[in-house]
XYZ file of C-alpha atoms in Angstrom:
675
model
C 0.000 0.000 0.000
C 1.390 3.362 -0.946
C 2.221 6.060 1.604
C -0.583 8.183 0.368
C -3.098 5.414 0.961
C -1.723 4.800 4.406
C -2.159 8.386 5.267
C -5.801 8.181 4.258
C -6.340 5.064 6.395
C -4.763 6.739 9.442
C -6.994 9.732 9.011
C -10.083 7.533 8.715
C -9.139 5.663 11.887
C -9.062 8.921 13.788
C -12.404 9.889 12.364
C -13.769 6.439 13.215
C -12.811 6.874 16.855
C -14.816 10.086 16.930
C -17.704 8.385 15.175
C -17.607 5.511 17.650
C -17.922 7.876 20.571
C -20.788 9.722 18.906
C -22.643 6.523 18.026
C -22.152 5.131 21.527
C -23.780 8.229 22.962
C -26.652 7.799 20.530
C -27.085 4.133 21.548
C -27.239 5.129 25.197
C -29.938 7.687 24.450
C -31.965 5.108 22.524
C -31.601 2.644 25.350
C -32.903 5.209 27.846
C -35.842 6.066 25.536
C -34.803 9.702 25.045
C -34.054 9.573 21.319
C -36.381 11.653 19.171
C -38.112 9.787 16.392
C -39.055 11.532 13.241
C -42.784 11.357 12.671
C -43.893 9.805 9.423
C -46.323 12.683 8.837
C -43.738 15.517 9.114
C -41.850 16.606 6.007
C -38.092 16.109 5.783
C -36.038 19.227 6.504
C -33.060 20.252 4.429
C -29.922 21.643 6.013
C -27.816 24.429 4.609
C -25.771 22.043 2.432
C -28.727 20.393 0.771
C -28.444 16.983 2.666
C -31.422 15.070 4.054
C -31.446 15.611 7.812
C -33.820 12.673 8.336
C -31.258 10.206 6.929
C -28.665 11.402 9.416
C -30.881 11.440 12.513
C -28.372 9.285 14.402
C -25.269 11.277 13.431
C -23.778 14.421 14.819
C -23.702 17.741 13.034
C -20.020 17.303 12.226
C -20.452 13.920 10.536
C -20.443 13.842 6.760
C -22.431 11.572 4.515
C -19.258 9.537 3.600
C -18.832 8.367 7.231
C -21.968 6.210 6.913
C -22.634 3.981 3.853
C -25.874 4.532 2.089
C -26.567 0.707 1.975
C -25.276 -2.387 3.885
C -22.157 -3.985 2.454
C -20.942 -7.573 2.556
C -19.382 -7.066 5.989
C -22.469 -5.397 7.463
C -25.591 -7.500 7.722
C -28.887 -5.965 6.817
C -30.926 -4.738 9.765
C -34.055 -6.734 10.529
C -37.244 -5.093 9.380
C -38.968 -5.944 12.654
C -36.629 -3.691 14.616
C -37.781 -0.536 12.797
C -40.217 1.491 14.927
C -43.699 1.852 13.509
C -44.653 5.258 12.106
C -47.935 7.034 12.403
C -50.160 6.728 9.328
C -51.265 9.962 7.671
C -54.815 11.101 8.037
C -57.198 10.005 5.307
C -57.463 12.458 2.441
C -54.194 14.185 3.235
C -51.199 13.933 0.862
C -48.493 11.606 2.120
C -45.373 13.661 2.789
C -41.895 12.556 1.964
C -40.478 10.904 5.199
C -37.347 9.016 6.377
C -37.633 6.393 9.163
C -35.129 6.661 12.071
C -32.397 4.018 12.592
C -32.913 1.295 15.182
C -30.402 0.269 17.873
C -29.222 -2.769 15.877
C -28.746 -0.625 12.731
C -26.658 1.831 14.645
C -24.503 -1.012 16.104
C -23.995 -2.496 12.630
C -22.924 0.847 11.210
C -20.533 1.285 14.144
C -18.893 -2.051 13.381
C -18.581 -1.364 9.677
C -17.483 2.235 10.048
C -13.762 1.526 9.880
C -14.027 -0.721 6.834
C -16.204 1.762 4.964
C -13.825 4.568 5.764
C -10.904 2.490 4.469
C -12.629 1.750 1.185
C -13.958 5.184 0.398
C -12.600 8.638 0.826
C -14.841 11.099 2.573
C -16.815 12.984 -0.046
C -16.445 16.720 0.121
C -19.500 18.584 1.413
C -21.539 20.012 -1.443
C -21.125 23.720 -1.900
C -24.119 25.861 -0.993
C -25.912 27.035 -4.124
C -25.572 30.737 -4.876
C -28.655 32.710 -3.826
C -30.527 34.400 -6.654
C -32.580 37.514 -6.182
C -36.327 36.920 -6.458
C -37.683 37.513 -9.910
C -41.184 38.291 -11.081
C -42.236 35.222 -13.122
C -44.416 37.496 -15.314
C -42.906 40.959 -15.523
C -45.528 43.430 -16.733
C -45.713 47.187 -17.356
C -48.895 49.174 -16.752
C -48.968 52.229 -19.048
C -51.107 54.033 -16.449
C -48.397 53.696 -13.804
C -46.924 57.194 -13.450
C -43.985 55.835 -11.453
C -42.326 54.929 -14.736
C -42.433 58.556 -15.891
C -39.525 60.888 -15.158
C -39.777 62.702 -11.843
C -38.237 65.896 -13.187
C -38.812 67.549 -16.544
C -38.108 71.221 -17.228
C -41.026 73.592 -17.518
C -42.109 74.182 -21.130
C -40.417 77.226 -22.593
C -42.978 79.824 -23.675
C -42.861 83.553 -24.302
C -45.314 86.421 -24.131
C -47.550 86.374 -27.186
C -47.482 82.593 -27.659
C -50.836 80.892 -28.265
C -51.903 77.873 -26.218
C -54.570 75.598 -27.620
C -55.222 78.054 -30.494
C -57.186 80.149 -27.990
C -55.187 81.440 -25.018
C -52.575 84.132 -25.668
C -49.886 84.351 -22.998
C -49.201 87.873 -21.750
C -47.189 87.872 -18.501
C -45.338 85.146 -16.571
C -46.471 85.396 -12.954
C -44.220 82.666 -11.487
C -41.945 79.920 -12.722
C -40.389 76.812 -11.146
C -38.295 73.954 -12.480
C -41.352 71.926 -13.485
C -44.170 74.380 -14.305
C -44.902 78.035 -15.008
C -47.932 80.262 -14.325
C -49.116 82.990 -16.707
C -51.663 85.722 -17.066
C -53.285 85.188 -20.458
C -56.206 86.341 -22.598
C -58.968 84.073 -23.822
C -59.203 85.232 -27.433
C -62.584 83.577 -27.884
C -64.359 85.207 -24.933
C -62.073 88.269 -24.681
C -61.355 87.951 -20.983
C -58.303 87.564 -18.768
C -57.479 84.064 -17.470
C -54.697 82.341 -15.558
C -52.773 79.444 -17.142
C -50.464 76.783 -15.615
C -48.079 75.011 -18.036
C -46.344 71.642 -17.477
C -44.683 69.008 -19.652
C -47.062 66.120 -20.360
C -44.251 63.602 -19.818
C -43.762 64.690 -16.222
C -44.669 62.242 -13.480
C -47.148 64.710 -11.961
C -48.962 65.520 -15.211
C -51.758 62.964 -14.771
C -52.327 64.014 -11.169
C -52.499 67.666 -12.183
C -55.147 66.925 -14.824
C -57.145 64.799 -12.398
C -56.956 67.481 -9.707
C -58.018 70.208 -12.146
C -61.009 68.234 -13.369
C -62.162 67.434 -9.839
C -61.791 71.114 -8.865
C -63.839 72.158 -11.893
C -66.662 69.881 -10.755
C -66.709 71.496 -7.315
C -68.781 74.429 -8.608
C -68.429 76.527 -5.438
C -68.226 80.282 -6.202
C -66.059 80.767 -3.111
C -63.220 79.077 -5.011
C -61.524 80.452 -8.108
C -63.049 78.395 -10.902
C -61.041 76.015 -13.105
C -62.176 76.640 -16.684
C -60.174 74.113 -18.707
C -57.643 71.271 -18.282
C -56.100 69.797 -21.450
C -53.209 67.568 -22.485
C -52.094 68.604 -25.969
C -49.064 66.850 -27.395
C -46.115 67.421 -25.068
C -47.933 70.107 -23.074
C -50.413 70.032 -20.186
C -52.189 73.298 -19.365
C -54.779 74.248 -16.760
C -56.870 77.415 -17.269
C -58.453 79.184 -14.294
C -60.537 82.255 -13.596
C -58.670 85.573 -13.267
C -59.728 88.205 -10.701
C -58.147 91.493 -11.788
C -59.464 93.600 -8.889
C -58.674 91.124 -6.078
C -55.756 91.358 -3.631
C -54.192 88.348 -1.970
C -53.774 88.143 1.799
C -49.995 88.610 1.582
C -50.551 91.993 -0.079
C -53.177 92.973 2.500
C -50.694 92.214 5.294
C -47.922 94.307 3.738
C -48.908 97.369 5.803
C -49.560 95.546 9.076
C -51.993 93.135 10.752
C -55.699 93.116 9.987
C -58.123 94.707 12.386
C -60.218 92.134 14.339
C -63.396 92.394 12.255
C -61.520 91.884 8.973
C -59.545 88.939 10.407
C -62.816 87.430 11.650
C -64.415 87.770 8.205
C -61.372 86.199 6.546
C -61.166 83.118 8.768
C -64.953 82.607 8.754
C -65.321 82.733 4.975
C -62.203 80.646 4.283
C -63.172 78.003 6.853
C -66.724 77.680 5.545
C -65.450 77.210 1.992
C -62.774 74.639 2.908
C -65.202 72.707 5.117
C -67.700 72.519 2.241
C -64.954 71.248 -0.085
C -63.927 68.515 2.364
C -67.522 67.374 2.658
C -67.400 66.793 -1.104
C -64.089 64.915 -0.914
C -61.806 67.775 -1.978
C -58.765 69.140 -0.129
C -56.520 72.112 -0.813
C -53.278 70.929 0.883
C -51.434 74.179 0.091
C -53.443 77.008 1.619
C -51.085 80.012 1.806
C -51.568 83.814 1.948
C -51.020 83.863 -1.827
C -54.066 81.606 -2.352
C -56.561 83.699 -0.347
C -57.933 86.587 -2.439
C -60.114 89.479 -1.248
C -62.348 91.196 -3.784
C -63.341 94.846 -3.625
C -66.732 93.823 -2.255
C -65.116 92.251 0.818
C -65.643 88.646 -0.258
C -62.772 86.175 0.163
C -62.135 83.588 -2.545
C -59.662 80.683 -2.536
C -57.373 79.905 -5.446
C -55.676 76.615 -6.363
C -57.975 74.040 -4.751
C -56.227 70.655 -5.267
C -54.304 71.976 -8.310
C -51.536 73.860 -6.471
C -50.669 70.800 -4.401
C -50.661 68.536 -7.475
C -48.357 70.924 -9.372
C -45.832 70.755 -6.542
C -46.227 67.046 -5.871
C -47.665 67.567 -2.393
C -49.800 64.902 -0.758
C -50.707 63.385 2.563
C -50.201 59.972 4.085
C -53.066 58.336 5.891
C -56.151 59.437 4.005
C -58.781 62.070 4.556
C -58.144 62.678 8.250
C -54.579 63.855 7.554
C -55.804 66.092 4.720
C -58.287 67.743 7.065
C -55.560 68.368 9.619
C -53.278 69.882 6.972
C -55.927 72.360 5.810
C -57.028 73.179 9.368
C -53.459 73.935 10.410
C -53.035 76.110 7.310
C -56.124 78.160 8.230
C -54.705 78.590 11.724
C -51.459 79.876 10.213
C -53.397 82.393 8.089
C -55.249 83.716 11.139
C -52.015 83.837 13.142
C -50.362 85.944 10.426
C -53.404 88.214 10.101
C -53.400 88.963 13.840
C -49.658 89.316 14.476
C -48.116 90.289 11.112
C -45.660 87.401 11.703
C -45.365 84.009 10.019
C -45.884 81.316 12.709
C -42.750 79.369 11.743
C -39.038 80.226 12.002
C -38.687 80.882 8.270
C -39.509 84.250 6.682
C -42.290 83.614 4.183
C -44.746 85.680 2.090
C -43.069 88.982 3.008
C -43.633 88.208 6.692
C -40.938 87.792 9.304
C -40.847 84.398 11.010
C -40.933 83.753 14.730
C -37.717 83.320 16.764
C -36.608 79.701 16.882
C -36.916 79.566 20.654
C -40.655 80.303 20.460
C -42.665 77.120 20.134
C -46.360 76.485 20.667
C -47.316 80.114 21.346
C -50.624 81.897 20.804
C -50.852 85.169 18.822
C -51.523 87.161 21.997
C -48.092 86.066 23.270
C -46.408 87.504 20.180
C -48.188 90.844 19.821
C -50.014 92.955 22.374
C -53.611 93.988 21.831
C -54.656 90.899 19.841
C -58.322 89.918 20.081
C -58.418 87.199 22.741
C -61.096 85.046 21.104
C -59.359 85.056 17.716
C -56.000 84.357 19.357
C -57.370 81.266 21.095
C -59.006 80.124 17.852
C -55.729 80.436 15.896
C -53.801 78.515 18.577
C -56.316 75.663 18.650
C -56.254 75.292 14.851
C -52.493 75.676 14.419
C -50.939 73.948 17.425
C -51.109 70.323 18.506
C -50.846 71.407 22.157
C -52.530 74.811 22.539
C -51.799 76.920 25.629
C -53.980 76.701 28.749
C -54.754 73.033 27.997
C -57.226 73.999 25.282
C -58.472 71.251 22.991
C -56.907 71.372 19.494
C -59.134 71.642 16.433
C -58.221 69.129 13.719
C -60.946 69.436 11.055
C -62.394 72.347 9.056
C -65.894 71.383 10.205
C -64.777 71.595 13.822
C -63.192 74.969 13.164
C -66.391 76.241 11.513
C -68.409 75.179 14.576
C -65.952 76.925 16.892
C -66.242 80.158 14.865
C -70.049 79.941 14.964
C -69.933 79.760 18.766
C -67.835 82.924 19.025
C -69.530 86.259 19.744
C -69.841 88.148 16.500
C -67.186 90.801 16.028
C -68.763 94.052 14.869
C -67.095 96.290 12.287
C -65.491 99.431 13.647
C -67.573 102.568 13.600
C -66.501 105.007 10.869
C -64.545 107.929 12.168
C -66.475 111.172 11.750
C -64.539 114.264 10.742
C -63.702 116.574 13.565
C -66.404 119.230 13.940
C -65.227 122.816 13.849
C -67.773 125.388 14.835
C -68.143 128.282 12.401
C -66.845 131.645 13.581
C -69.221 133.752 15.527
C -71.008 136.441 13.565
C -69.283 139.475 14.897
C -67.195 142.269 13.562
C -63.919 140.428 14.286
C -64.734 137.373 12.135
C -66.158 139.114 9.095
C -62.940 140.615 7.663
C -61.284 137.120 7.491
C -64.118 135.528 5.512
C -63.329 134.671 1.858
C -66.573 136.154 0.490
C -66.062 139.726 -0.711
C -69.670 140.559 0.068
C -68.774 140.577 3.720
C -66.782 143.734 3.151
C -70.016 145.387 2.211
C -71.578 143.961 5.340
C -68.989 145.500 7.612
C -70.708 147.440 10.326
C -68.274 150.288 9.851
C -70.719 151.858 7.431
C -73.347 152.094 10.117
C -73.357 155.232 12.217
C -71.900 154.836 15.630
C -74.428 154.742 18.429
C -74.931 158.118 20.053
C -74.846 158.265 23.796
C -77.243 161.148 23.942
C -79.381 162.423 21.093
C -78.683 165.903 19.788
C -81.689 167.995 20.206
C -81.957 170.064 17.079
C -84.065 170.274 13.995
C -84.183 167.238 11.666
C -83.928 164.738 14.540
C -86.654 162.589 13.081
C -84.837 162.313 9.751
C -81.622 161.181 11.373
C -83.493 158.570 13.379
C -85.019 157.115 10.212
C -81.616 157.010 8.502
C -80.045 155.289 11.500
C -82.738 152.615 11.648
C -82.509 152.003 7.928
C -78.721 151.647 8.029
C -78.902 149.259 10.950
C -81.430 147.099 9.115
C -79.241 147.016 6.003
C -76.178 146.071 8.076
C -78.013 143.306 9.879
C -79.309 141.929 6.576
C -75.824 141.927 5.060
C -74.436 140.187 8.132
C -77.129 137.481 7.879
C -76.442 136.860 4.185
C -72.696 136.656 4.743
C -73.129 134.257 7.664
C -75.405 132.000 5.663
C -72.873 131.851 2.790
C -70.023 131.101 5.200
C -71.859 128.197 6.830
C -72.843 126.812 3.429
C -69.225 126.939 2.210
C -68.018 125.124 5.316
C -70.667 122.418 4.932
C -70.247 121.604 1.248
C -66.520 122.326 0.972
C -67.188 124.448 -2.044
C -64.477 126.815 -3.139
C -66.759 128.906 -5.268
C -66.857 132.602 -4.407
C -70.029 134.520 -4.923
C -69.843 137.489 -7.277
C -70.000 140.951 -5.723
C -73.462 142.214 -5.057
C -74.817 144.851 -7.341
C -75.974 146.948 -4.448
C -75.828 146.969 -0.715
C -79.566 146.423 -0.510
C -79.513 143.002 -2.375
C -80.062 140.018 -0.040
C -80.330 137.178 -2.679
C -77.267 134.752 -2.740
C -75.813 133.721 -6.113
C -73.577 130.765 -4.995
C -76.076 128.110 -6.236
C -77.001 129.726 -9.486
C -74.880 127.271 -11.556
C -76.614 124.095 -12.858
C -75.500 120.575 -11.707
C -73.424 118.633 -14.279
C -73.360 114.851 -13.453
C -69.857 113.385 -13.403
C -69.276 109.707 -14.379
C -68.362 107.319 -11.564
C -66.275 104.264 -12.588
C -67.644 100.860 -11.599
C -64.914 98.811 -9.927
C -66.526 95.382 -10.125
C -69.689 93.599 -11.225
C -70.886 90.548 -9.287
C -73.696 88.172 -10.148
C -76.485 88.492 -7.561
C -78.639 85.381 -7.652
C -79.816 84.552 -4.106
C -82.824 82.634 -5.431
C -80.801 80.354 -7.743
C -78.215 77.620 -7.343
C -75.293 79.219 -9.163
C -74.063 82.583 -10.382
C -76.120 84.036 -13.229
C -73.958 84.827 -16.253
C -70.686 84.516 -14.326
C -68.592 84.037 -17.471
C -69.546 87.394 -19.000
C -69.688 89.683 -15.936
C -66.715 91.928 -16.964
C -68.466 92.755 -20.254
C -71.117 94.784 -18.454
C -68.576 97.407 -17.301
C -65.937 97.323 -20.052
C -67.202 100.515 -21.794
C -67.898 98.468 -24.926
C -71.603 98.272 -25.821
C -70.849 95.504 -28.339
C -69.784 93.107 -25.541
C -72.729 92.024 -23.400
C -73.392 90.430 -20.061
C -75.718 87.519 -20.741
C -77.946 86.057 -18.067
C -78.735 82.386 -17.922
C -81.702 81.354 -20.066
C -84.995 80.365 -18.472
C -87.881 78.275 -19.746
C -90.519 80.586 -18.232
C -90.806 84.259 -17.370
C -90.063 85.323 -13.814
C -93.025 84.748 -11.516
C -95.222 83.352 -14.309
C -95.725 79.975 -12.638
C -95.614 78.681 -9.078
C -92.052 77.743 -8.234
C -90.345 80.121 -10.651
C -88.117 82.693 -9.012
C -88.922 86.373 -8.849
C -85.821 87.694 -10.564
C -82.047 87.856 -10.836
C -79.601 90.698 -10.554
C -76.270 92.360 -11.215
C -74.517 93.957 -8.201
C -72.320 96.956 -9.039
C -69.406 97.826 -6.715
C -68.235 101.459 -6.877
C -65.193 100.758 -4.669
C -66.249 103.229 -1.949
C -69.290 105.233 -0.929
C -70.220 107.631 -3.754
C -72.987 110.186 -4.313
C -75.142 108.804 -7.171
C -77.695 110.884 -9.085
C -78.122 109.010 -12.369
C -77.709 105.476 -13.838
C -78.082 104.489 -17.513
C -78.471 100.972 -18.956
C -78.373 99.675 -22.537
C -80.110 96.346 -23.214
C -80.168 94.427 -26.486
C -83.768 93.341 -25.876
C -86.531 94.946 -23.866
C -85.941 94.227 -20.183
C -87.685 95.356 -17.013
C -85.323 96.111 -14.142
C -85.312 97.946 -10.831
C -82.466 100.074 -9.474
C -81.905 99.306 -5.797
C -79.412 100.199 -3.055
C -78.603 98.303 0.195
C -80.535 99.284 3.291
C -78.914 100.810 6.351
C -78.724 97.495 8.225
C -77.143 95.486 5.399
C -73.652 94.304 6.299
C -72.691 92.288 3.194
C -74.569 93.251 0.042
C -73.729 89.990 -1.738
C -75.415 87.817 0.901
C -78.377 90.138 1.598
C -81.881 89.205 0.469
C -83.696 91.203 -2.248
C -86.034 92.625 0.368
C -83.069 94.177 2.208
C -82.547 96.628 -0.672
C -84.315 99.960 -1.194
C -85.956 100.485 -4.615
C -84.790 103.733 -6.257
C -86.622 103.332 -9.567
C -88.108 100.901 -12.083
C -87.728 101.106 -15.870
C -88.496 98.926 -18.909
C -87.064 99.057 -22.411
C -83.720 98.842 -24.202
C -82.158 102.217 -23.300
C -83.280 103.220 -19.820
C -82.227 106.077 -17.573
C -82.705 106.312 -13.814
C -82.702 109.976 -12.747
C -82.816 110.284 -8.975
C -84.678 113.293 -7.609
C -82.496 113.205 -4.505
C -78.937 111.904 -4.909
C -78.055 108.937 -2.687
C -74.732 107.966 -1.132
C -73.879 104.278 -1.476
C -71.114 101.900 -2.501
C -73.300 99.189 -4.047
C -76.089 99.408 -6.627
C -78.299 96.470 -7.555
C -79.866 96.079 -10.997
C -82.734 93.679 -10.193
C -84.233 92.090 -13.342
C -87.939 91.287 -12.959
C -88.949 90.561 -16.583
C -86.891 89.142 -19.498
C -87.609 89.073 -23.198
C -88.165 85.878 -25.142
C -85.381 85.021 -27.588
C -86.411 84.895 -31.266
C -86.539 81.562 -33.047
C -83.601 82.343 -35.336
C -81.136 83.381 -32.618
C -79.295 81.599 -29.808
C -81.400 79.722 -27.250
C -84.633 80.167 -29.267
C -87.806 80.386 -27.233
C -85.914 80.930 -23.959
C -86.145 83.968 -21.685
C -82.853 85.845 -21.417
C -81.397 89.368 -20.991
C -78.345 90.992 -22.612
C -76.773 94.068 -20.954
C -74.310 95.889 -23.187
C -73.363 98.905 -21.081
C -73.977 100.454 -17.671
C -73.007 103.976 -16.588
C -73.187 105.588 -13.148
C -73.080 109.358 -12.600
C -72.606 111.426 -9.465
């Protein structure tokens, strides 16, 4: 036998001694009844090397398969079948698992006796290498074309310039803002000749589908308290969203540029914004990016919200956890708006929206702790909406509906009383005040022309004549003083700078300051709002600017109706157009030009009307009623008001050959207001 073979035999003998000790321990355990038998109903387990652990139940973990022959050899008698322990039969109907019966005591003794011979005949087989692990693979890889995750996350905003046409209809005029992924423009709708806002984004962007879906859902909202989405289109490589444009509105950031809002204005802002957002959430819509730039105040005092759902989709903003998280996001945003309106500070450390942020060491503070003189009720409301742990152990508000209920429970904050001009009493009618008066007639009225009183009458001839002259002169002087005083008081009251012409004679007592005729001056109309308290939506909202654009060819068109107003039970009494003059003006005349004969009343809000847009028709005072195509309301007594209501009570029936044949509709081409 070669040396190499001898070396193998010696090595096997050493291994056999170890095997003998291990098998002897196993025999002792079987003799004591502590060996664990593998149940016939349990599946065989595989070890890390791929060997059958059931076949090696009597071996140690360090023993390899080569140490025990797979079958009895000539020197090892076969084990009797009777010595094999019985296994438990599987339950009926169950599949029979693959099992391996355990070795008996006699089988273990036989393998112990033949271990040396088997080791001498065969070399120990090397342990099989563990198979390399493969990463899991999808057996049927698929690609869903609707899956936006496959689209690029970042695409540059489409490059457009002023004057470019979008959709063969919208002409871009001015870029309002621009980011890496989208741009916002002020544009003109060439078809309807009105200003609109346009958002542009590449159609291949990952957010494009979400932006279109958000725009379409916002358009279906139909709430006039939100800026309306007019169009949402994907055209080639471009996605654009068209929205309503409010030229006379100012955002909240601009309103806060000069300082915080007074309590009544802050109360109106948070009440109107909360009611609108709560209504949107009840219909399944959320804003998710409510900032001072999104809250717009019209000249009439109404607050409107821009960018419902669309602003968040453009920026890829979302919430985790469903509707409850969305409600908390919008509620906290409303609390931040109220905080900024009360304190003129942004409630976070960063400076945002032209507002200075809070110091970083200030956390969880109410507005009244930042600025003195803040309304206590509004301060507590802002803290409960904004903070998770409001001061004084107050309960936080987490939903817009809850915030609306809390506002309804607050005592109503009244508007401040208008400051009256300081009253200055006119100068007393004496000889010291008359020379400083601007009216030259007062020089004539100077009492210097009257004879000085005589202490004692001179007793001589002609005394009676002098007495008559003295009385006459005194009467003339007193009359001149009265006329001059009346003119002075009238000039102070009306602020007129007109100077009366000199009197022809000292005996004239008739003033000439009001001899000139009144020439009505035009008053510009700042805004026109649809007034339709008896309907479900704004009447003719799309064409409102055409009523005040000084172009009789462009017309404000009302909605069409199947029946005349008040002709049948259930039909409404009328509809209207509310004119906003911007501030209180003295109105003496109003002219209207209709395309078809229309009956309308001119009304003004009553003294107790707070918000003209939400007032009922009966809260207005009727100033006149006219019918025809070119009507003129001449007021006998001028009125002072900011709002005028054109209340339509009878519409003409459209001819068969025109638009909406057989329907009742009105067309207002021009409206003029004069003072």
